[in-house]
Each structure stands twice: as C-alpha cells, then as structure tokens.
Coordinates of C-alpha atoms in Angstrom, one line a residue:
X6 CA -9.0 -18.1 21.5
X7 CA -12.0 -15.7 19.8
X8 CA -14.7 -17.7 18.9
X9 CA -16.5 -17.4 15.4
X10 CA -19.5 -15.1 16.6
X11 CA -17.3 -13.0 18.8
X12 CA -15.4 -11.4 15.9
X13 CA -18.0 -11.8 13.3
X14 CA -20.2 -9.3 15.8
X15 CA -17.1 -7.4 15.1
X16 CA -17.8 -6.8 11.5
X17 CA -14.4 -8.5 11.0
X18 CA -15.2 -12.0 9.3
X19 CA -13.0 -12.7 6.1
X20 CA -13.0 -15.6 3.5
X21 CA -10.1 -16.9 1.8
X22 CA -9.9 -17.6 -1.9
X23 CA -11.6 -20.9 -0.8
X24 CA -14.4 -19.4 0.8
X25 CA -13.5 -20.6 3.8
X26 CA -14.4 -17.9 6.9
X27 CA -11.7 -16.8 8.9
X28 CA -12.2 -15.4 12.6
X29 CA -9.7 -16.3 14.9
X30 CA -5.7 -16.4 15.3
X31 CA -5.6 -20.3 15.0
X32 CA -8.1 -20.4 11.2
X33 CA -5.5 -17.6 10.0
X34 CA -2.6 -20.0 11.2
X35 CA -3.9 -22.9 9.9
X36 CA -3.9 -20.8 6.6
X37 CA -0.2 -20.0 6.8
X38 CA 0.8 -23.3 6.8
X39 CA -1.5 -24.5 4.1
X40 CA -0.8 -21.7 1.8
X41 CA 2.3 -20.3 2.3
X42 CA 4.8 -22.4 0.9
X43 CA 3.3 -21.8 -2.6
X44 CA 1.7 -18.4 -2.2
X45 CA 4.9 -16.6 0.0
X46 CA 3.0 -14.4 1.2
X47 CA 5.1 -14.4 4.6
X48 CA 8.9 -14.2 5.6
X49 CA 8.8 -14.6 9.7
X50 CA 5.6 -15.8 11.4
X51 CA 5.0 -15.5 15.3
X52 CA 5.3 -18.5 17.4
X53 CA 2.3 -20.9 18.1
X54 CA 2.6 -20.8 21.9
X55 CA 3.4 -16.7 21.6
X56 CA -0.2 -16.2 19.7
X57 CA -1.8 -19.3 22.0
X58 CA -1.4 -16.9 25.2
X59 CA -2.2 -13.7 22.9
X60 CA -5.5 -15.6 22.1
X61 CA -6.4 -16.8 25.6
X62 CA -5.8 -13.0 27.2
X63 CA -8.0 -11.7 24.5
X64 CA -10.8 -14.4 25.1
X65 CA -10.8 -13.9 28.7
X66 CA -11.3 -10.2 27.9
X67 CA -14.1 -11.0 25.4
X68 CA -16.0 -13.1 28.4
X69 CA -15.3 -10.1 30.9
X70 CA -17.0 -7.5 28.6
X71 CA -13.8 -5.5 28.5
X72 CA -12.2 -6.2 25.0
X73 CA -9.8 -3.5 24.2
X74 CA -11.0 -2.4 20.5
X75 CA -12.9 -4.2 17.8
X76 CA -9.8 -5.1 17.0
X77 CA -9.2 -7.5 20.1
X78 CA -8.0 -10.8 19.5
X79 CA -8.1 -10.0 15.1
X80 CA -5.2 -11.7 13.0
X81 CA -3.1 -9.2 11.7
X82 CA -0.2 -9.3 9.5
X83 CA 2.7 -6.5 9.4
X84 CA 4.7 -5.8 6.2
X85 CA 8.3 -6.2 6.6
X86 CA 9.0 -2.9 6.8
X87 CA 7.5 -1.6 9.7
X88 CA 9.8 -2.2 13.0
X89 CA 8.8 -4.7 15.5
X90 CA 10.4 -5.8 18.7
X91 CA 10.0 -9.8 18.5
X92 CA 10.1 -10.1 14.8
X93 CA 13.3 -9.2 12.8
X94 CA 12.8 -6.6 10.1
X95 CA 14.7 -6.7 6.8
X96 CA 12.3 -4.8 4.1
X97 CA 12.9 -8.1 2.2
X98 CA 16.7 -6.9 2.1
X99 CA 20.0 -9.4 2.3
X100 CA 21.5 -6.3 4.1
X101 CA 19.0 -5.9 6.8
X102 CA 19.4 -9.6 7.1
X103 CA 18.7 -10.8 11.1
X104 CA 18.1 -7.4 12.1
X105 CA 15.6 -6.9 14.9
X106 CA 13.9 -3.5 16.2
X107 CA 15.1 -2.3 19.8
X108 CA 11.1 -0.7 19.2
X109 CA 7.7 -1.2 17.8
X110 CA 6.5 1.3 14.9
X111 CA 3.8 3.3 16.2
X112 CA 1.1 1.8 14.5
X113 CA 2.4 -1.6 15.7
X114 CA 2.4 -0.6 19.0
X115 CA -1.2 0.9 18.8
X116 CA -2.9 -2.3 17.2
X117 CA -1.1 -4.6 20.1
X118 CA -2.6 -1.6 22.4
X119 CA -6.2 -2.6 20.6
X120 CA -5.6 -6.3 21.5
X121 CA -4.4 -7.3 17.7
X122 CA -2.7 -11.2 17.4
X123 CA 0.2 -9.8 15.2
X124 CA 0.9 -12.9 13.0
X125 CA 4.2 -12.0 11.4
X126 CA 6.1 -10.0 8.8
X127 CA 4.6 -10.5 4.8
X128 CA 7.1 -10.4 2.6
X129 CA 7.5 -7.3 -0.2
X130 CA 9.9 -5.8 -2.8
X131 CA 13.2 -5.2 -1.0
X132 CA 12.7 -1.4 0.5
X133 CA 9.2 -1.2 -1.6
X134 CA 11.1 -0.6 -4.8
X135 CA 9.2 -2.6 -7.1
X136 CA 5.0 -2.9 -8.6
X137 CA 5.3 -6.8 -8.5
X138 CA 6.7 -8.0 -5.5
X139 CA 9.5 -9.9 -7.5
X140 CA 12.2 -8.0 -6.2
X141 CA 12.6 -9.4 -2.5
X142 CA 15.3 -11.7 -0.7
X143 CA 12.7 -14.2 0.1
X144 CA 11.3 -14.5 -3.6
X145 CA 8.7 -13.5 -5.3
X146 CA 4.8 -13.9 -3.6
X147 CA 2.8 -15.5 -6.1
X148 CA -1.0 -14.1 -6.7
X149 CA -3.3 -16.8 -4.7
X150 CA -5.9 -16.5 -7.3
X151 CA -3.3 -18.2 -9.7
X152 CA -4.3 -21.8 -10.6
X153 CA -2.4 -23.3 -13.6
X154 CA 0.7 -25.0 -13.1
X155 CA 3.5 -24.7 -15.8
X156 CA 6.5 -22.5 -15.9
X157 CA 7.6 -21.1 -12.7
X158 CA 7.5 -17.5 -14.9
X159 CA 4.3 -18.0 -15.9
X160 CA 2.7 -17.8 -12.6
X161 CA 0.5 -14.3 -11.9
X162 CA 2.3 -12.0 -9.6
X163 CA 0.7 -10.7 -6.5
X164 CA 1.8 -6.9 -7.0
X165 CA 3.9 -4.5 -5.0
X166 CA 5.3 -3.4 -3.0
X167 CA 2.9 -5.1 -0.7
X168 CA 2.3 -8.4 -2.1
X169 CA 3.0 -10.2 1.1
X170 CA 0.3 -8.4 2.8
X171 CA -2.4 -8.5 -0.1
X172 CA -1.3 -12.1 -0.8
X173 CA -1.8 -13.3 3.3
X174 CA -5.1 -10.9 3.1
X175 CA -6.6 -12.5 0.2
X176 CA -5.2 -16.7 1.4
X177 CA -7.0 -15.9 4.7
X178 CA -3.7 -15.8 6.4
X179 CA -4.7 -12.7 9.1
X180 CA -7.8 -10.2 8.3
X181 CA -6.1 -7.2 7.6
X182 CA -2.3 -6.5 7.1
X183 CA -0.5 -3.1 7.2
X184 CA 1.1 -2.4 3.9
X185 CA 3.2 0.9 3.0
X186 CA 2.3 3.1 -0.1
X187 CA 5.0 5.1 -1.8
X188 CA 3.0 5.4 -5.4
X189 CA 0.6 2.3 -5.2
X190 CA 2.6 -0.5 -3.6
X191 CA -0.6 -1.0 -1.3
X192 CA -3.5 -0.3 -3.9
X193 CA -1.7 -2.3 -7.4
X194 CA -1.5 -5.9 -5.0
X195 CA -4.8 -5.3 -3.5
X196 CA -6.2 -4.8 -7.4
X197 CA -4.5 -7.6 -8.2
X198 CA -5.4 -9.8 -5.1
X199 CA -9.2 -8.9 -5.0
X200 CA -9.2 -7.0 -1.5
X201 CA -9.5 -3.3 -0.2
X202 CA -6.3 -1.8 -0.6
X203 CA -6.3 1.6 1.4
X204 CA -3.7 4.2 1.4
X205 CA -5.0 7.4 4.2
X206 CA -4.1 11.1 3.8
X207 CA -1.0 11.7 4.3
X208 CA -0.1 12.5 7.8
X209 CA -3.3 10.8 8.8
X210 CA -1.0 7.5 10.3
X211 CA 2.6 8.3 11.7
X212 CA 5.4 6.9 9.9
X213 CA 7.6 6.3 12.7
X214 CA 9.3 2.9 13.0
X215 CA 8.4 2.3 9.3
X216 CA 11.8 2.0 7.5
X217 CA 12.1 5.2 4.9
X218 CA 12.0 4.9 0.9
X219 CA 11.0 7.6 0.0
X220 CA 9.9 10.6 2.6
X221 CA 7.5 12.8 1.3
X222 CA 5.5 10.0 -0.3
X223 CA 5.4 7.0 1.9
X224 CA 2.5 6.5 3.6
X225 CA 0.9 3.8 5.9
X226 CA -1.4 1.5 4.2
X227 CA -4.2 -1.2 5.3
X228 CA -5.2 -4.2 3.3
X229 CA -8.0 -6.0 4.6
X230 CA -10.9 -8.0 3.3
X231 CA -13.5 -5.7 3.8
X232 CA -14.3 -2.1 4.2
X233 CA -15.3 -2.2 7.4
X234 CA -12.2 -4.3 8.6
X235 CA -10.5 -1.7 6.8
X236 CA -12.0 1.1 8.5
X237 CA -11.3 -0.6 12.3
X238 CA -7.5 -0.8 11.7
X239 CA -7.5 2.6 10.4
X240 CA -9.5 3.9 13.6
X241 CA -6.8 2.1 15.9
X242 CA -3.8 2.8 14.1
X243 CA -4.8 6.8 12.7
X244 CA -3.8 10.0 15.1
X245 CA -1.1 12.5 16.5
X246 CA 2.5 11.5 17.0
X247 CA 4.8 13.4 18.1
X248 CA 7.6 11.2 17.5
X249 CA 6.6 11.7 13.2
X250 CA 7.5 15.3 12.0
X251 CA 4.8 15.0 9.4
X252 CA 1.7 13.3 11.4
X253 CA -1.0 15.6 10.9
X254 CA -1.4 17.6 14.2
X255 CA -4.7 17.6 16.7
X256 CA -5.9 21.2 16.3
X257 CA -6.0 20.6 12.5
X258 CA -7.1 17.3 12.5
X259 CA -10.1 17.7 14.7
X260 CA -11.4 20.9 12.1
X261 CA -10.7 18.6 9.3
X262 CA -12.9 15.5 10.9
X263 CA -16.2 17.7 11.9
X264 CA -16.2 18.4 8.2
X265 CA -15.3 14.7 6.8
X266 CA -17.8 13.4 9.9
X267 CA -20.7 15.6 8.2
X268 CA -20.1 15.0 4.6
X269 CA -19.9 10.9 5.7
X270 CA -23.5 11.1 6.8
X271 CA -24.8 12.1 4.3
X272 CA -24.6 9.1 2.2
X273 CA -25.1 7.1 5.5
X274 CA -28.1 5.4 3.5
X275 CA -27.9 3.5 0.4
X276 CA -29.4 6.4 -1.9
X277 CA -26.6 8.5 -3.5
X278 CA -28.3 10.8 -4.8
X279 CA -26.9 14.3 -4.4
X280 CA -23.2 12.4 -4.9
X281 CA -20.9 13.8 -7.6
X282 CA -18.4 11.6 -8.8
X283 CA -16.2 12.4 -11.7
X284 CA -14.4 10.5 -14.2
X285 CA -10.8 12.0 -15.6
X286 CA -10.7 11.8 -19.4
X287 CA -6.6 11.4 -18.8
X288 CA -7.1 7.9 -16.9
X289 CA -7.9 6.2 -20.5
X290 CA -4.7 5.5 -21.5
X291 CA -3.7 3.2 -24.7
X292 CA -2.2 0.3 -22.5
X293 CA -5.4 0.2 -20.2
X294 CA -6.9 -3.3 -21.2
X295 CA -10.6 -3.7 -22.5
X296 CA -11.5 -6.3 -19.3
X297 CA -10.5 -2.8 -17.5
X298 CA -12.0 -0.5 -19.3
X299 CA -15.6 -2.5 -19.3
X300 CA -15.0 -3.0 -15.2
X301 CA -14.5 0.9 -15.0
X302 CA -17.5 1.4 -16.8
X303 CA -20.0 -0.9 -14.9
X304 CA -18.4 1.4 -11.9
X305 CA -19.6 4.3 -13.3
X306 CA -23.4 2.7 -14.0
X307 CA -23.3 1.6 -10.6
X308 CA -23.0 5.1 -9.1
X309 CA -25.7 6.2 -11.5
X310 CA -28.3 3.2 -10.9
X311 CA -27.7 4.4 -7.1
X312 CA -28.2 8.2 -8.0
X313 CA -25.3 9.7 -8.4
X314 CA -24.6 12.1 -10.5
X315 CA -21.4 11.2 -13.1
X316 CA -19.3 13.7 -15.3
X317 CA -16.1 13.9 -17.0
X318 CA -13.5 15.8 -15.4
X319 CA -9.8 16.4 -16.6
X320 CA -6.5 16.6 -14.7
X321 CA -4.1 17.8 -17.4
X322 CA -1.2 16.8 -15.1
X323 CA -1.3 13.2 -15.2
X324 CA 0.5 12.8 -17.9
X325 CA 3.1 14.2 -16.0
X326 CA 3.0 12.5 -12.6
X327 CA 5.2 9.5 -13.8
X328 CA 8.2 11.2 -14.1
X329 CA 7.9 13.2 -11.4
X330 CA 7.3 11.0 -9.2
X331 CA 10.4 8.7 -9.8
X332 CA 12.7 11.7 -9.8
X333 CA 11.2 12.8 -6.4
X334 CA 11.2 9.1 -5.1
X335 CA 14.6 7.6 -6.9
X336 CA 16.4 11.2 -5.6
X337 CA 14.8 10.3 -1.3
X338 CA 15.9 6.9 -1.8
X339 CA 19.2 7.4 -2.9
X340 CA 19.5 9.8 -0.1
X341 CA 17.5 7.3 2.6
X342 CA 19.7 4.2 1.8
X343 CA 22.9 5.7 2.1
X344 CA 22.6 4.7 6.0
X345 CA 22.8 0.8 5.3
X346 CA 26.7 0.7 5.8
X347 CA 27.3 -3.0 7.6
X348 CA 28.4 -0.5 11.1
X349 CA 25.7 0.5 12.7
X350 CA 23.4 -2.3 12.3
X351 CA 22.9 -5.1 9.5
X352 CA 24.9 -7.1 7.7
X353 CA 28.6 -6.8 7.3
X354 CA 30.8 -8.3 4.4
X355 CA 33.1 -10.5 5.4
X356 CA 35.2 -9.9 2.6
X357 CA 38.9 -10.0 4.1
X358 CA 41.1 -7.1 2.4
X359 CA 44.2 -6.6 3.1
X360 CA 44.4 -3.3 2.1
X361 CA 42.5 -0.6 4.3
X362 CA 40.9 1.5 1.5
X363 CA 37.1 1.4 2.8
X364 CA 36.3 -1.0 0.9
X365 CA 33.8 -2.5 4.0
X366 CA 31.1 0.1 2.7
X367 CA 31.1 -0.7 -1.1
X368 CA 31.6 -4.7 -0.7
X369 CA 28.7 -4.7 2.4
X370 CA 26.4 -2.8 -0.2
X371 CA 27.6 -4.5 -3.1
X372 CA 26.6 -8.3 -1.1
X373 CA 23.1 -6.5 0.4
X374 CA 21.1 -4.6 -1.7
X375 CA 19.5 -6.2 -4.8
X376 CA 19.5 -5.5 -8.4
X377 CA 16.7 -3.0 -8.1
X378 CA 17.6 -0.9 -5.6
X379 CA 21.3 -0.9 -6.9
X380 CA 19.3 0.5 -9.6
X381 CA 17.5 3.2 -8.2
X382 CA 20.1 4.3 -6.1
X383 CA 22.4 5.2 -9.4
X384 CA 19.4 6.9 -10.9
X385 CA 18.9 9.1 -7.7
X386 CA 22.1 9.9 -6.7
X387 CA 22.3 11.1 -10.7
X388 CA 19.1 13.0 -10.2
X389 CA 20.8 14.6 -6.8
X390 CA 24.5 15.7 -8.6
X391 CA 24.5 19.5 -9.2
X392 CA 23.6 20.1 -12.9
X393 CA 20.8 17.1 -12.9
X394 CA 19.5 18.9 -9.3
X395 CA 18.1 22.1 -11.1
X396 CA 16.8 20.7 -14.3
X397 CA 15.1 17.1 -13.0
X398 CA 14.5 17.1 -9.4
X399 CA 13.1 20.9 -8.9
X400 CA 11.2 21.0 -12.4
X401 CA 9.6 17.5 -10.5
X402 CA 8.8 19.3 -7.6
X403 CA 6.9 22.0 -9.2
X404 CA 5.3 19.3 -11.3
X405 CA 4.0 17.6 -7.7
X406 CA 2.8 21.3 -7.2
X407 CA 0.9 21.2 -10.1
X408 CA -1.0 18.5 -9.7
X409 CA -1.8 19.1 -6.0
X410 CA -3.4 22.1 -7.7
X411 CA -5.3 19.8 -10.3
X412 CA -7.1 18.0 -7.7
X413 CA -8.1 21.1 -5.2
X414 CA -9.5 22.5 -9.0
X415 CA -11.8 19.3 -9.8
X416 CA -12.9 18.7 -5.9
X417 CA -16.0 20.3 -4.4
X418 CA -14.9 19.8 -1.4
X419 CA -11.9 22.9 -0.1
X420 CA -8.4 21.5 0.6
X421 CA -7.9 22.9 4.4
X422 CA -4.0 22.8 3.9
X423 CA -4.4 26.1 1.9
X424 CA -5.9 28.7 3.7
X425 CA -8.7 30.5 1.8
X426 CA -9.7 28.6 -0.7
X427 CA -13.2 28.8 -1.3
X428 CA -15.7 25.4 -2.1
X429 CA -15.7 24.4 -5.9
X430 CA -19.4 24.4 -6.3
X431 CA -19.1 22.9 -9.6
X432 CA -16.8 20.1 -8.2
X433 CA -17.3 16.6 -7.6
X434 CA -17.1 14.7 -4.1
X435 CA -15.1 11.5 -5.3
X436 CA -13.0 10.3 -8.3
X437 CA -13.0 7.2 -9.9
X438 CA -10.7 5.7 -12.0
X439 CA -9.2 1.8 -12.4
X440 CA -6.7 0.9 -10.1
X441 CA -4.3 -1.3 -12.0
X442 CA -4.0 -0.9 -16.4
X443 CA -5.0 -5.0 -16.3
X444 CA -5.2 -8.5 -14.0
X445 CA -2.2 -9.4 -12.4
X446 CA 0.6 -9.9 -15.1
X447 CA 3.0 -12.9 -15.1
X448 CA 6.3 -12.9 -13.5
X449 CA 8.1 -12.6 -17.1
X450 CA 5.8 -10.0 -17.8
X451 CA 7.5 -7.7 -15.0
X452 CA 11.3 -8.9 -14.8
X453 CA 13.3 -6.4 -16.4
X454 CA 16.1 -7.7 -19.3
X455 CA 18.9 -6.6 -16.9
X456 CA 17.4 -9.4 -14.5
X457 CA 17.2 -12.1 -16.6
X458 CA 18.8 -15.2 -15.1
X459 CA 21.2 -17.8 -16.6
X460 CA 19.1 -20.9 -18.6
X461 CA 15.8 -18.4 -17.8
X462 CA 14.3 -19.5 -21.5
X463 CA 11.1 -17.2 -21.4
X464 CA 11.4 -14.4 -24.0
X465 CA 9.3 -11.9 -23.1
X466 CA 10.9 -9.5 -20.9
X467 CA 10.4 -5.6 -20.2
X468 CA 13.0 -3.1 -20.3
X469 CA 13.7 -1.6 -16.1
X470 CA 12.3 1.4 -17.0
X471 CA 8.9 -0.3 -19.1
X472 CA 7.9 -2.1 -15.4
X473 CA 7.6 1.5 -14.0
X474 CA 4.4 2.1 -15.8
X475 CA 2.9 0.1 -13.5
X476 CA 2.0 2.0 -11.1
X477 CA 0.7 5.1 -13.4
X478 CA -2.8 4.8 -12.2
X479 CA -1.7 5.0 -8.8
X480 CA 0.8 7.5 -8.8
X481 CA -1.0 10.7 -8.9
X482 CA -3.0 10.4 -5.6
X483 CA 0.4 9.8 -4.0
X484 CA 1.9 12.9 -5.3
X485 CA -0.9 15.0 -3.8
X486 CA -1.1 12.9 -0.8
X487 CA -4.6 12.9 -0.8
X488 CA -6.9 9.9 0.6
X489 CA -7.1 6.7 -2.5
X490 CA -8.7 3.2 -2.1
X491 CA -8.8 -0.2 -4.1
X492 CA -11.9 -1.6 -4.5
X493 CA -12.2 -5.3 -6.4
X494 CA -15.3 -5.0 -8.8
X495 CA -15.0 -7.3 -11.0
X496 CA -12.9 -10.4 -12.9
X497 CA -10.7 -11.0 -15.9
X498 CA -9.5 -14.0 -17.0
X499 CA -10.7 -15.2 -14.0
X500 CA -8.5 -13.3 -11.8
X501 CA -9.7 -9.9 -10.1
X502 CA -9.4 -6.6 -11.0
X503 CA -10.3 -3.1 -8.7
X504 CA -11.4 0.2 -8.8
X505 CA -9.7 3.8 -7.8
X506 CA -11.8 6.2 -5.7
X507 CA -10.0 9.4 -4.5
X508 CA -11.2 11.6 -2.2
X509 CA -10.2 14.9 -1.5
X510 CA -7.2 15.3 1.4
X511 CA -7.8 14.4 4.8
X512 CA -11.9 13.6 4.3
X513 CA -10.9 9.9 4.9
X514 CA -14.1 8.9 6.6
X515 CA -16.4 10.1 3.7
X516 CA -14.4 7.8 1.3
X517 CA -14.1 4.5 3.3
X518 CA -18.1 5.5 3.2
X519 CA -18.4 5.3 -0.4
X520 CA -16.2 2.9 -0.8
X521 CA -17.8 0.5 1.2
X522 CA -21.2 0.9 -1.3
X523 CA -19.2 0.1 -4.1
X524 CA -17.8 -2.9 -2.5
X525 CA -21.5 -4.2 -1.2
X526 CA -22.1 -3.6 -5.0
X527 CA -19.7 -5.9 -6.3

C-alpha cells in the first residue's frame, strides 16, 4: 500500500467532506463503505484482495524509484459508462444489466498503464440523460454535503450526469474519478459537490470504449479534488488514438501545445496582471439565484485584486444554445440507442409470445430503458423524421455554428481549427461565468410530473422539459467543444456552489493554470 507522504509528494492528497485526508487505496475503501450506502455514489466496487495486490505492486515500485506516473498507486473511480474488463458496465441502464466489456476504454487502459487502483464504477443517469443523477437503475446519488434528515425527496441531489463520480470525489471515496460531459454532466455535479469538474477540448481524450449518447458532444471528463490532481489524470489519460475517429491528431496537437505551453507561463506566478478575463452579459439570466450572483461577483474581484484586467463581453448566441443543443443531442441519441436490442449483448425479455411478430425488440426495450431515455428517444427520433429533419435539426446545426463563431469573436487567443484567422487583439484570455443557476436542488425539485410515483405526496414537481434548464450554463462550451472547468468558490445554504472558466479550444494547459489560482483563492 502507498503511504501518506508518498502520494502527498505527489500533489495528490484529497479530504473528504470530513476533512479527513485521503492517500491511499485502503482510506478511499474505508470511505466506500462508510459512505456509500447513504451517499450512492457507487454501483460495482473492485474486490479488496484485487486492489490489496494492486497496492503492494505499486508500493514495491514506489520503494524501487520506478513508479510508473504520479498517478501510481492513486484511487480512482470510473463512471459507469466507460468499458472495463473486470467490472460490468450498464450506464446505470436495466438493459445493459450484467454486461461486461470484452476491452478497457482507452483512457482506462492508460490510467492502469500509469499504475492507477481503479476502485469501481460510480453510478450516473442511465446513458447520461439527466442534470441530477435521479434517473439511474441504481437510484439516485444523494449530494454528500446534505445533512438534514426528513423526506427522502427532500434530500440535495448530487447533479448529473456524473453524480457518482462528483459524489465518491467529494466522500473521499477515490481522488479523482472519470466522468463524461455531453452539456455539463461533469461540471453541474462538481458545482454542486464542491470539486474541480473538468471537461478538455474536444478531441483532446479519445472516446473509445466510452458508451455513446450523444457523438459530437460527449467528451471525457475528470473530477478530482484539486487542480493539480485534476491536471495528472488529464496528462495520463490525454493523446492520439487511433482507434477514436475524432481524437485530435499529433501534428496538430503538438502546434496547438507550443502555443498553450507558452501562454501557461505566463501566469506561472501568482501576479495576473496582463490577464484579460471577460464576463458575458447573456450569463445573468432571471433564474440565476442571488447566493450565485454574489459568488460570481467575488470571482470577478478576485481576478482584479490579482491584476487582471475584467470587461464585459457579449455572446448573443446563448440564448440559443439550449435548444440547439437538445435537438442535436436528443436526434444522436435516438440514433446511438437504437443498438440496445436484447441480441447482441444485454438484457433480453423474457416475455413468452406466442406469436412471432418481433415483439423481442419492443418488449426488451420497453423492460430496459427508463422513463427518461424512453423520453428522449421519442423526441429524437421526431427531430430525425423527414419534415422535422430540415426545420429543427439543421437550423440546430447552424445555430452550433454560430456560436463556435461567438467564442473565436470574444477570444484573444486564434482558434487553430480555422485556418487564417488572425489574433483578436481586443479579446480576452478566459471567461468566467457561474457554473450551476443555484446550490444543489432537492430531489422533488428535479423529478419531472410524468415521474411522479404512486403515494409520492411532495407537490412540487417540474414539467420534463423545465429540468432541462439545468444545464444552460453549461451548455454553450459544449456546443463549441472548447476547454470549460468547475471551480467551487464559495457556499450557499451551506452547500457549495462553483465557478465557469472557458478557455479558448485546445489551450487546456493555460486554463487548468488559471484555474488552479482561483481555486488556491477560494
């Protein structure tokens, strides 16, 4: 096993929400079965005498001087989405029930390459379709900062998709988990959690082995404690694949890192002077809470105390990314999830007909998939039918376009992807915004009307479409597929609430940089 001052020379020292430091694979363990029963933040967890032999290997390597990474011998935990070999992996689905990878996902594979005690799958809203982490097999993962006992509803969600992650992150059940972000599902539950949610470029981390919602959007995520334990699982899990169509290719990636490399240093110190950070007028929005607003604003004196420079910038857009987004990522999903079938691999009905009329397909789908993505799947397959295809889904797509272009407008830095562009000397190097429109909300706060259960006796209930608002801080970053990161700075109602900063795309270094001086600040 690591001992304490191994991995805390590692930068990679975490405390739980009872300030209790965890270092090694046993403290995170002893976590899990504290915690987990009430917080649920994990659905499978490795074996004791699997990680007792993982621990042992990595200590003899730490005595040797030949420890793999930073990484070596660090609790981890894996969202339930990503494939992995001794694990089974359901995305938190009935119909993926028992189902086990014949392969690791890439960025599995590369953190057990850098020595990483994989602790087990966190749980999440079934095939990330959800902001709450209420819609999953294994039931909803409650927020760990909640304290009160009372109503089962009235407990504080964690957030979603990634809840189980943030959730096990924040408990001190690993040091970092992998999370997956569609339109926020890894920064919401880390603002809502009180840890470092960050979602990379896109392309920046392959997505192979990580089980498809939505294509063009989904992008590997990292939750961690820390910046800096952030920044280690990004080094270890970031690069080429060949076996991802969209992973971000050497030649281009290595002319995009000289330049994020240099602008990283120079902010290396704690002076920011010279640092241009702009605030989008289009981010106040009537829902945003005034805990949120005040947070946001001691952000902004923050960066000015330290020298930066802070003006208003607009992105006339936004208002638009909401609906684009769920038409692009309801029309993916409907297409994505049309391979769960009870043939190939999952679960089966065993409905008995006697009547062969296919029924097999509709009844195993009917039995597996949940109320929310039975939902989402009817909306995109609507989205995807001929007449709906040229006035939703395309006028989304240009929308997307749109506000790709609002960002490489407002950023001083040049977006490499389009050849030409010259620098926006006016522009600024980072945006911030808040991360989440309030603290975590209560479990009624987020379960739609069409989910409300038999003898359920709270009242207050949001319409299916309402919960989808959720996620309208985070969206926009997604959409451009540029570089976003969570930071908690601050409290309400005693539970925490994070910041937004958004870089421009693929200068990933230079954010985790300034993100990690905002976080020293909080």
């Amino acid at each position: 096993m690591l001992s304490r001052t191994t991995l805390a020379r590692r930068s990679l020292v975490q405390t739980n929400v009872h300030n209790r430091p965890v270092t090694t694979w046993n403290q995170a363990l002893d976590n899990v079965e504290l915690h987990n029963a009430r917080v649920n933040a994990f659905v499978a967890v490795e074996e004791r005498s699997v990680l007792e032999i993982l621990g042992k290997q990595s200590e003899q390597r730490s005595v040797q001087g030949s420890a793999l990474s930073p990484l070596d011998g660090a609790p981890i935990g894996i969202k339930d989405n990503f494939c992995t070999t001794t694990l089974p992996t359901t995305c938190g689905s009935k119909i993926l029930e028992g189902f086990v990878s014949p392969y690791d996902a890439t960025v599995v594979r590369r953190l057990k390459e850098a020595g990483a005690i994989i602790m087990g799958k966190t749980n999440m809203d079934e095939f990330g379709m959800g902001a709450a982490n209420i819609f999953s097999n294994y039931g909803t993962v409650i927020n760990p900062h909640h304290k009160s006992d009372g109503h089962p509803n009235k407990r504080r969600v964690a957030g979603g998709s990634s809840g189980g992650s943030a959730a096990a992150v924040a408990s001190g059940m690993c040091i970092a988990a992998l999370g997956s972000d569609t339109g926020g599902s890894v920064r919401l539950p880390a603002s809502y959690c009180g840890v470092i949610g960050y979602k990379p470029s896109y392309g920046r981390c392959s997505r192979h082995g990580l089980v498809t919602y939505a294509n063009s959007l989904d992008t590997v995520g990292i939750l961690a404690q820390d910046v800096e334990s952030a920044r280690l699982v990004y080094d270890a899990i970031s690069g080429y694949d060949q076996k991802d169509p969209t992973s971000m290719p050497d030649p281009f990636r290595k002319r995009i890192d000289e330049q994020d490399t240099k602008l990283a240093s120079r902010w290396a110190t704690g002076d920011l002077s010279g640092l241009v950070v702009g605030v989008p007028q289009e981010y106040y929005v009537d829902p945003l809470s005034k805990s949120v607003v005040d947070i946001w604003r001691s952000g902004i004196r923050y960066f000015k105390k330290r020298g930066a420079s802070v003006v208003p910038i607009s992105l006339p857009m936004t208002r638009y990314a909401l609906p684009a987004y769920f038409n692009i990522a309801l029309a993916e999903a409907s297409s994505n999830l049309a391979r769960y079938d009870g043939v190939r691999y999952g679960r089966r009905s065993k409905v008995v007909r006697e009547e062969e009329d296919g029924f097999l397909y509709a009844d195993t789908r009917a039995e597996g998939f949940g109320s929310e993505v039975k939902r989402r799947i009817m909306l995109g397959t609507h989205i995807l039918t001929a007449g709906t295809y040229d006035k939703v889904f395309l006028p989304a797509q240009k929308t997307r376009r749109l506000i790709q272009q609002d960002f490489d407008r407002v950023f001083r830095q040049a977006n490499l992807l389009n050849h030409g562009k010259s620098v926006e000397e006016n522009g600024v190097h980072v945006i911030l915004t808040p991360c989440a429109m309030s603290p975590a909300p209560t479990i009624e706060e987020c379960l739609p009307d069409s989910d409300k259960q038999e003898g359920d006796d709270t009242s207050k209930h949001n319409g299916a479409v309402d919960t989808y608002v959720n996620d309208v801080m985070t969206i926009p970053a997604s959409l451009a597929g540029i570089p976003a990161i969570s930071v908690p700075f601050g409290e309400s109602e005693g539970l925490p609430v994070g910041l937004q900063l958004l870089g421009q795309y693929g200068y990933d270094r230079f954010l985790l940089e300034i993100a990690a001086k905002l976080f020293r600040a909080e």
